């Protein structure tokens, strides 16, 4: 394992990785650590959504590696980023309207998408794969 690929990466990729690690570390707290609706749940929820927003927006500066199908500089993963932005908006809208079931379902789906996309970064051609030595 080496952090050299992280240090050599452009700043927007570093921001993307740090935001993704923030989301990954807060997810268990949001789902299992705090009582739903409590002040800690809401406070860390804002941080979680903010970090997820940074992950989604920063992804648009990350170009396809050439291995996956793409449309111009964008790949399939960028569609997930658009979906994530919509999901963030929808989750906030549901929470403010008191639709807790809709809020919960939206964030579970967003979290599943986040973890799927995250796992796909651990390939030899990507920085996360290089960091862990694939």
CSV table of N, CA and C in Angstrom, one decimal:
chain,number,residue,atom,x,y,z
A,1,UNK,N,0.8,-1.2,0.0
A,1,UNK,CA,0.0,0.0,0.0
A,1,UNK,C,0.9,1.2,0.0
A,2,UNK,N,0.5,2.2,-0.8
A,2,UNK,CA,1.3,3.4,-0.9
A,2,UNK,C,0.3,4.6,-1.2
A,3,UNK,N,0.6,5.7,-0.6
A,3,UNK,CA,-0.2,6.9,-0.8
A,3,UNK,C,0.4,7.8,-2.0
A,4,UNK,N,1.5,7.3,-2.6
A,4,UNK,CA,2.1,8.1,-3.7
A,4,UNK,C,1.1,8.5,-4.8
A,5,UNK,N,0.2,7.6,-5.2
A,5,UNK,CA,-0.8,8.0,-6.3
A,5,UNK,C,-1.7,9.1,-5.8
A,6,UNK,N,-2.1,9.1,-4.5
A,6,UNK,CA,-2.9,10.1,-4.0
A,6,UNK,C,-2.2,11.5,-4.0
A,7,UNK,N,-0.9,11.5,-3.5
A,7,UNK,CA,-0.2,12.7,-3.5
A,7,UNK,C,0.1,13.3,-4.9
A,8,UNK,N,0.2,12.4,-5.9
A,8,UNK,CA,0.5,12.8,-7.3
A,8,UNK,C,-0.8,13.2,-8.0
A,9,UNK,N,-1.9,12.9,-7.5
A,9,UNK,CA,-3.2,13.2,-8.2
A,9,UNK,C,-3.5,14.7,-8.2
A,10,UNK,N,-4.3,15.1,-9.2
A,10,UNK,CA,-4.7,16.5,-9.2
A,10,UNK,C,-5.6,16.8,-8.0
A,11,UNK,N,-5.6,18.1,-7.7
A,11,UNK,CA,-6.3,18.5,-6.5
A,11,UNK,C,-7.8,18.1,-6.5
A,12,UNK,N,-8.5,18.1,-7.6
A,12,UNK,CA,-9.9,17.8,-7.6
A,12,UNK,C,-10.1,16.3,-7.3
A,13,UNK,N,-9.1,15.5,-7.6
A,13,UNK,CA,-9.2,14.0,-7.3
A,13,UNK,C,-9.0,13.9,-5.8
A,14,UNK,N,-8.0,14.6,-5.3
A,14,UNK,CA,-7.8,14.6,-3.8
A,14,UNK,C,-9.1,15.0,-3.0
A,15,UNK,N,-9.7,16.1,-3.5
A,15,UNK,CA,-11.0,16.5,-2.9
A,15,UNK,C,-12.0,15.5,-3.0
A,16,UNK,N,-12.1,14.8,-4.1
A,16,UNK,CA,-13.1,13.8,-4.4
A,16,UNK,C,-12.9,12.6,-3.4
A,17,UNK,N,-11.6,12.2,-3.3
A,17,UNK,CA,-11.3,11.0,-2.4
A,17,UNK,C,-11.6,11.4,-0.9
A,18,UNK,N,-11.2,12.6,-0.5
A,18,UNK,CA,-11.4,13.0,0.9
A,18,UNK,C,-12.9,13.0,1.2
A,19,UNK,N,-13.7,13.6,0.3
A,19,UNK,CA,-15.1,13.7,0.5
A,19,UNK,C,-15.7,12.3,0.5
A,20,UNK,N,-15.3,11.4,-0.4
A,20,UNK,CA,-15.8,10.0,-0.4
A,20,UNK,C,-15.5,9.3,0.9
A,21,UNK,N,-14.3,9.5,1.4
A,21,UNK,CA,-13.9,8.9,2.7
A,21,UNK,C,-14.7,9.4,3.9
A,22,UNK,N,-15.1,10.7,3.8
A,22,UNK,CA,-16.0,11.3,4.8
A,22,UNK,C,-17.4,10.6,4.7
A,23,UNK,N,-17.9,10.5,3.5
A,23,UNK,CA,-19.2,9.8,3.4
A,23,UNK,C,-19.1,8.4,3.9
A,24,UNK,N,-18.0,7.7,3.5
A,24,UNK,CA,-17.9,6.3,4.0
A,24,UNK,C,-17.8,6.2,5.5
A,25,UNK,N,-17.1,7.1,6.1
A,25,UNK,CA,-17.0,7.0,7.6
A,25,UNK,C,-18.3,7.4,8.3
A,26,UNK,N,-19.1,8.3,7.7
A,26,UNK,CA,-20.3,8.8,8.4
A,26,UNK,C,-21.5,7.8,8.1
A,27,UNK,N,-21.4,7.1,7.1
A,27,UNK,CA,-22.6,6.2,6.7
A,27,UNK,C,-23.0,5.3,7.9
A,28,UNK,N,-22.1,4.5,8.5
A,28,UNK,CA,-22.6,3.7,9.6
A,28,UNK,C,-23.2,4.5,10.7
A,29,UNK,N,-22.7,5.6,11.0
A,29,UNK,CA,-23.3,6.5,12.1
A,29,UNK,C,-24.7,6.9,11.7
A,30,UNK,N,-24.9,7.3,10.5
A,30,UNK,CA,-26.2,7.7,10.1
A,30,UNK,C,-27.2,6.6,10.1
A,31,UNK,N,-26.9,5.4,9.7
A,31,UNK,CA,-27.8,4.3,9.6
A,31,UNK,C,-28.0,3.6,10.9
A,32,UNK,N,-26.9,3.5,11.7
A,32,UNK,CA,-27.0,2.6,12.9
A,32,UNK,C,-26.5,3.3,14.2
A,33,UNK,N,-25.9,4.5,14.1
A,33,UNK,CA,-25.3,5.1,15.3
A,33,UNK,C,-26.2,6.1,16.1
A,34,UNK,N,-27.0,6.8,15.3
A,34,UNK,CA,-27.7,7.9,16.0
A,34,UNK,C,-29.2,7.6,15.9
A,35,UNK,N,-30.0,8.0,16.9
A,35,UNK,CA,-31.4,7.9,16.9
A,35,UNK,C,-31.9,8.8,15.8
A,36,UNK,N,-32.8,8.2,14.9
A,36,UNK,CA,-33.3,9.0,13.8
A,36,UNK,C,-34.0,10.2,14.3
A,37,UNK,N,-33.7,11.4,13.7
A,37,UNK,CA,-34.4,12.6,14.0
A,37,UNK,C,-33.7,13.4,15.1
A,38,UNK,N,-32.7,12.8,15.8
A,38,UNK,CA,-32.0,13.4,16.9
A,38,UNK,C,-31.1,14.5,16.3
A,39,UNK,N,-30.6,15.4,17.2
A,39,UNK,CA,-29.7,16.5,16.7
A,39,UNK,C,-28.4,15.9,16.1
A,40,UNK,N,-27.8,14.9,16.8
A,40,UNK,CA,-26.6,14.3,16.1
A,40,UNK,C,-26.9,13.7,14.7
A,41,UNK,N,-28.0,13.1,14.6
A,41,UNK,CA,-28.4,12.5,13.3
A,41,UNK,C,-28.5,13.6,12.2
A,42,UNK,N,-29.2,14.6,12.6
A,42,UNK,CA,-29.4,15.7,11.7
A,42,UNK,C,-28.1,16.5,11.3
A,43,UNK,N,-27.3,16.7,12.4
A,43,UNK,CA,-26.0,17.4,12.2
A,43,UNK,C,-25.1,16.6,11.3
A,44,UNK,N,-24.9,15.4,11.6
A,44,UNK,CA,-24.0,14.6,10.8
A,44,UNK,C,-24.6,14.3,9.4
A,45,UNK,N,-26.0,14.3,9.3
A,45,UNK,CA,-26.7,14.2,8.0
A,45,UNK,C,-26.3,15.3,7.1
A,46,UNK,N,-26.3,16.5,7.6
A,46,UNK,CA,-25.9,17.7,6.8
A,46,UNK,C,-24.5,17.5,6.3
A,47,UNK,N,-23.6,17.1,7.2
A,47,UNK,CA,-22.2,16.8,6.8
A,47,UNK,C,-22.1,15.7,5.8
A,48,UNK,N,-22.9,14.7,6.0
A,48,UNK,CA,-22.9,13.5,5.0
A,48,UNK,C,-23.4,14.0,3.6
A,49,UNK,N,-24.5,14.7,3.6
A,49,UNK,CA,-25.0,15.2,2.3
A,49,UNK,C,-24.1,16.2,1.7
A,50,UNK,N,-23.4,17.1,2.5
A,50,UNK,CA,-22.5,18.0,1.9
A,50,UNK,C,-21.3,17.3,1.3
A,51,UNK,N,-20.8,16.3,2.0
A,51,UNK,CA,-19.7,15.5,1.5
A,51,UNK,C,-20.1,14.7,0.2
A,52,UNK,N,-21.3,14.2,0.2
A,52,UNK,CA,-21.8,13.5,-1.0
A,52,UNK,C,-22.0,14.5,-2.1
A,53,UNK,N,-22.4,15.7,-1.9
A,53,UNK,CA,-22.5,16.7,-2.9
A,53,UNK,C,-21.1,17.0,-3.5
A,54,UNK,N,-20.1,17.1,-2.7
A,54,UNK,CA,-18.7,17.3,-3.2
A,54,UNK,C,-18.3,16.1,-4.0
A,55,UNK,N,-18.6,14.9,-3.6
A,55,UNK,CA,-18.2,13.7,-4.3
A,55,UNK,C,-18.9,13.8,-5.7
A,56,UNK,N,-20.2,14.0,-5.8
A,56,UNK,CA,-20.9,14.1,-7.0
A,56,UNK,C,-20.4,15.2,-8.0
A,57,UNK,N,-20.2,16.4,-7.4
A,57,UNK,CA,-19.8,17.5,-8.3
A,57,UNK,C,-18.4,17.3,-8.7
A,58,UNK,N,-17.5,16.9,-7.8
A,58,UNK,CA,-16.1,16.8,-8.2
A,58,UNK,C,-15.9,15.7,-9.2
A,59,UNK,N,-16.8,14.7,-9.3
A,59,UNK,CA,-16.6,13.6,-10.3
A,59,UNK,C,-16.7,14.1,-11.7
A,60,UNK,N,-17.3,15.2,-12.0
A,60,UNK,CA,-17.4,15.7,-13.3
A,60,UNK,C,-16.0,16.2,-13.9
A,61,UNK,N,-15.1,16.4,-13.0
A,61,UNK,CA,-13.7,16.8,-13.5
A,61,UNK,C,-12.8,15.6,-13.6
A,62,UNK,N,-13.3,14.4,-13.3
A,62,UNK,CA,-12.6,13.2,-13.4
A,62,UNK,C,-13.0,12.5,-14.7
A,63,UNK,N,-12.1,12.4,-15.6
A,63,UNK,CA,-12.4,11.9,-16.9
A,63,UNK,C,-12.3,10.4,-17.0
A,64,UNK,N,-13.0,9.8,-17.9
A,64,UNK,CA,-13.0,8.4,-18.2
A,64,UNK,C,-11.6,7.9,-18.5
A,65,UNK,N,-11.3,6.7,-18.0
A,65,UNK,CA,-9.9,6.2,-18.1
A,65,UNK,C,-9.6,5.6,-19.5
A,66,UNK,N,-10.7,5.4,-20.3
A,66,UNK,CA,-10.5,4.8,-21.6
A,66,UNK,C,-10.9,3.3,-21.7
A,67,UNK,N,-11.1,2.7,-20.5
A,67,UNK,CA,-11.5,1.3,-20.5
A,67,UNK,C,-13.0,1.1,-20.6
A,68,UNK,N,-13.7,2.0,-20.1
A,68,UNK,CA,-15.2,1.9,-20.0
A,68,UNK,C,-15.8,2.6,-21.2
A,69,UNK,N,-17.0,2.2,-21.6
A,69,UNK,CA,-17.7,3.0,-22.6
A,69,UNK,C,-18.0,4.4,-22.2
A,70,UNK,N,-17.9,5.3,-23.1
A,70,UNK,CA,-18.0,6.7,-22.7
A,70,UNK,C,-18.7,7.5,-23.8
A,71,UNK,N,-19.2,8.7,-23.4
A,71,UNK,CA,-19.8,9.7,-24.3
A,71,UNK,C,-19.0,10.9,-24.1
A,72,UNK,N,-18.1,11.2,-25.1
A,72,UNK,CA,-17.1,12.3,-24.9
A,72,UNK,C,-16.2,12.0,-23.7
A,73,UNK,N,-16.0,13.0,-22.9
A,73,UNK,CA,-15.2,12.7,-21.7
A,73,UNK,C,-15.9,12.0,-20.5
A,74,UNK,N,-17.2,11.8,-20.7
A,74,UNK,CA,-17.9,11.2,-19.6
A,74,UNK,C,-18.2,9.7,-19.8
A,75,UNK,N,-18.3,9.0,-18.6
A,75,UNK,CA,-18.6,7.6,-18.6
A,75,UNK,C,-19.9,7.3,-17.9
A,76,UNK,N,-20.2,6.0,-17.8
A,76,UNK,CA,-21.4,5.6,-17.1
A,76,UNK,C,-21.4,6.2,-15.6
A,77,UNK,N,-20.3,6.2,-15.0
A,77,UNK,CA,-20.2,6.7,-13.6
A,77,UNK,C,-20.8,8.1,-13.5
A,78,UNK,N,-20.6,8.9,-14.5
A,78,UNK,CA,-21.1,10.3,-14.4
A,78,UNK,C,-22.6,10.3,-14.4
A,79,UNK,N,-23.3,9.3,-15.0
A,79,UNK,CA,-24.8,9.2,-14.8
A,79,UNK,C,-25.1,9.0,-13.4
A,80,UNK,N,-24.3,8.2,-12.7
A,80,UNK,CA,-24.6,8.0,-11.2
A,80,UNK,C,-24.4,9.3,-10.5
A,81,UNK,N,-23.5,10.2,-10.9
A,81,UNK,CA,-23.3,11.5,-10.3
A,81,UNK,C,-24.5,12.4,-10.5
A,82,UNK,N,-25.1,12.4,-11.7
A,82,UNK,CA,-26.3,13.1,-11.9
A,82,UNK,C,-27.4,12.6,-11.0
A,83,UNK,N,-27.6,11.3,-10.9
A,83,UNK,CA,-28.6,10.7,-10.1
A,83,UNK,C,-28.3,11.0,-8.6
A,84,UNK,N,-27.1,11.0,-8.2
A,84,UNK,CA,-26.8,11.4,-6.8
A,84,UNK,C,-27.2,12.8,-6.5
A,85,UNK,N,-27.0,13.7,-7.4
A,85,UNK,CA,-27.4,15.1,-7.2
A,85,UNK,C,-28.9,15.2,-7.1
A,86,UNK,N,-29.6,14.5,-7.9
A,86,UNK,CA,-31.1,14.5,-7.8
A,86,UNK,C,-31.5,13.9,-6.5
A,87,UNK,N,-30.8,12.8,-6.1
A,87,UNK,CA,-31.2,12.1,-4.8
A,87,UNK,C,-30.9,13.0,-3.6
A,88,UNK,N,-29.9,13.7,-3.6
A,88,UNK,CA,-29.6,14.7,-2.5
A,88,UNK,C,-30.7,15.7,-2.4
A,89,UNK,N,-31.1,16.2,-3.5
A,89,UNK,CA,-32.2,17.2,-3.5
A,89,UNK,C,-33.5,16.5,-3.0
A,90,UNK,N,-33.8,15.3,-3.5
A,90,UNK,CA,-35.0,14.6,-3.1
A,90,UNK,C,-35.0,14.3,-1.7
A,91,UNK,N,-33.9,13.8,-1.1
A,91,UNK,CA,-33.8,13.4,0.3
A,91,UNK,C,-34.1,14.6,1.2
A,92,UNK,N,-33.5,15.8,0.8
A,92,UNK,CA,-33.7,17.0,1.6
A,92,UNK,C,-35.2,17.4,1.5
A,93,UNK,N,-35.7,17.4,0.3
A,93,UNK,CA,-37.2,17.7,0.2
A,93,UNK,C,-38.1,16.8,1.0
A,94,UNK,N,-37.8,15.5,1.0
A,94,UNK,CA,-38.6,14.6,1.8
A,94,UNK,C,-38.5,14.9,3.3
A,95,UNK,N,-37.3,15.1,3.7
A,95,UNK,CA,-37.1,15.4,5.2
A,95,UNK,C,-37.8,16.6,5.6
A,96,UNK,N,-37.7,17.7,4.8
A,96,UNK,CA,-38.4,18.9,5.2
A,96,UNK,C,-39.9,18.8,5.1
A,97,UNK,N,-40.4,18.0,4.3
A,97,UNK,CA,-41.8,17.8,4.1
A,97,UNK,C,-42.4,16.8,5.2
A,98,UNK,N,-41.4,16.2,6.0
A,98,UNK,CA,-41.9,15.2,7.0
A,98,UNK,C,-42.1,13.8,6.4
A,99,UNK,N,-41.7,13.6,5.1
A,99,UNK,CA,-41.9,12.3,4.5
A,99,UNK,C,-40.6,11.5,4.8
A,100,UNK,N,-40.6,10.9,6.0
A,100,UNK,CA,-39.5,10.2,6.5
A,100,UNK,C,-39.2,8.9,5.8
A,101,UNK,N,-40.3,8.2,5.4
A,101,UNK,CA,-40.2,7.0,4.6
A,101,UNK,C,-39.5,7.3,3.2
A,102,UNK,N,-39.9,8.4,2.6
A,102,UNK,CA,-39.3,8.8,1.3
A,102,UNK,C,-37.9,9.2,1.5
A,103,UNK,N,-37.6,9.9,2.6
A,103,UNK,CA,-36.2,10.3,2.9
A,103,UNK,C,-35.3,9.1,3.1
A,104,UNK,N,-35.8,8.2,3.9
A,104,UNK,CA,-35.1,7.0,4.2
A,104,UNK,C,-34.8,6.1,2.9
A,105,UNK,N,-35.8,5.9,2.1
A,105,UNK,CA,-35.6,5.1,0.9
A,105,UNK,C,-34.7,5.8,-0.1
A,106,UNK,N,-34.8,7.1,-0.2
A,106,UNK,CA,-33.9,7.8,-1.1
A,106,UNK,C,-32.4,7.7,-0.6
A,107,UNK,N,-32.2,7.9,0.7
A,107,UNK,CA,-30.8,7.8,1.2
A,107,UNK,C,-30.3,6.4,1.2
A,108,UNK,N,-31.1,5.4,1.4
A,108,UNK,CA,-30.6,4.0,1.3
A,108,UNK,C,-30.2,3.8,-0.2
A,109,UNK,N,-31.0,4.2,-1.2
A,109,UNK,CA,-30.6,4.0,-2.6
A,109,UNK,C,-29.4,4.8,-2.9
A,110,UNK,N,-29.2,6.0,-2.4
A,110,UNK,CA,-28.0,6.8,-2.7
A,110,UNK,C,-26.8,6.1,-2.1
A,111,UNK,N,-27.0,5.6,-0.9
A,111,UNK,CA,-25.8,4.9,-0.2
A,111,UNK,C,-25.4,3.7,-1.0
A,112,UNK,N,-26.4,2.9,-1.4
A,112,UNK,CA,-26.1,1.7,-2.2
A,112,UNK,C,-25.3,2.1,-3.5
A,113,UNK,N,-25.8,3.1,-4.2
A,113,UNK,CA,-25.1,3.6,-5.4
A,113,UNK,C,-23.7,4.1,-5.0
A,114,UNK,N,-23.5,4.8,-3.9
A,114,UNK,CA,-22.2,5.2,-3.5
A,114,UNK,C,-21.2,4.0,-3.3
A,115,UNK,N,-21.7,3.0,-2.6
A,115,UNK,CA,-20.9,1.9,-2.3
A,115,UNK,C,-20.5,1.1,-3.6
A,116,UNK,N,-21.5,1.0,-4.5
A,116,UNK,CA,-21.2,0.3,-5.7
A,116,UNK,C,-20.1,1.0,-6.5
A,117,UNK,N,-20.3,2.4,-6.6
A,117,UNK,CA,-19.3,3.2,-7.3
A,117,UNK,C,-18.0,3.1,-6.6
A,118,UNK,N,-18.0,3.1,-5.3
A,118,UNK,CA,-16.7,3.0,-4.6
A,118,UNK,C,-16.0,1.8,-4.8
A,119,UNK,N,-16.7,0.6,-4.8
A,119,UNK,CA,-16.1,-0.7,-5.1
A,119,UNK,C,-15.4,-0.7,-6.5
A,120,UNK,N,-16.1,-0.1,-7.4
A,120,UNK,CA,-15.6,0.0,-8.8
A,120,UNK,C,-14.3,0.8,-8.9
A,121,UNK,N,-14.0,1.6,-7.9
A,121,UNK,CA,-12.7,2.4,-8.0
A,121,UNK,C,-11.5,1.5,-7.7
A,122,UNK,N,-11.7,0.4,-7.1
A,122,UNK,CA,-10.6,-0.5,-6.7
A,122,UNK,C,-10.2,-1.4,-7.9
A,123,UNK,N,-9.8,-0.9,-9.0
A,123,UNK,CA,-9.3,-1.6,-10.1
A,123,UNK,C,-7.9,-1.1,-10.4
A,124,UNK,N,-7.0,-1.9,-11.1
A,124,UNK,CA,-5.6,-1.5,-11.2
A,124,UNK,C,-5.4,-0.2,-12.0
A,125,UNK,N,-6.4,0.2,-12.8
A,125,UNK,CA,-6.2,1.4,-13.6
A,125,UNK,C,-6.7,2.7,-12.9
A,126,UNK,N,-7.2,2.6,-11.7
A,126,UNK,CA,-7.7,3.7,-10.9
A,126,UNK,C,-6.8,4.0,-9.7
A,127,UNK,N,-6.8,5.2,-9.3
A,127,UNK,CA,-5.9,5.7,-8.2
A,127,UNK,C,-6.2,4.8,-6.9
A,128,UNK,N,-7.4,4.5,-6.6
A,128,UNK,CA,-7.6,3.7,-5.3
A,128,UNK,C,-7.1,2.3,-5.5
A,129,UNK,N,-7.2,1.7,-6.6
A,129,UNK,CA,-6.6,0.4,-6.9
A,129,UNK,C,-5.0,0.5,-6.8
A,130,UNK,N,-4.4,1.6,-7.3
A,130,UNK,CA,-3.0,1.8,-7.2
A,130,UNK,C,-2.6,2.0,-5.7
A,131,UNK,N,-3.4,2.7,-4.9
A,131,UNK,CA,-3.0,2.9,-3.5
A,131,UNK,C,-3.0,1.6,-2.8
A,132,UNK,N,-3.9,0.7,-3.0
A,132,UNK,CA,-3.9,-0.6,-2.3
A,132,UNK,C,-3.0,-1.6,-2.9
A,133,UNK,N,-2.4,-1.3,-4.1
A,133,UNK,CA,-1.4,-2.2,-4.7
A,133,UNK,C,-2.0,-3.2,-5.7
A,134,UNK,N,-3.1,-2.9,-6.3
A,134,UNK,CA,-3.7,-3.8,-7.3
A,134,UNK,C,-2.9,-3.8,-8.6
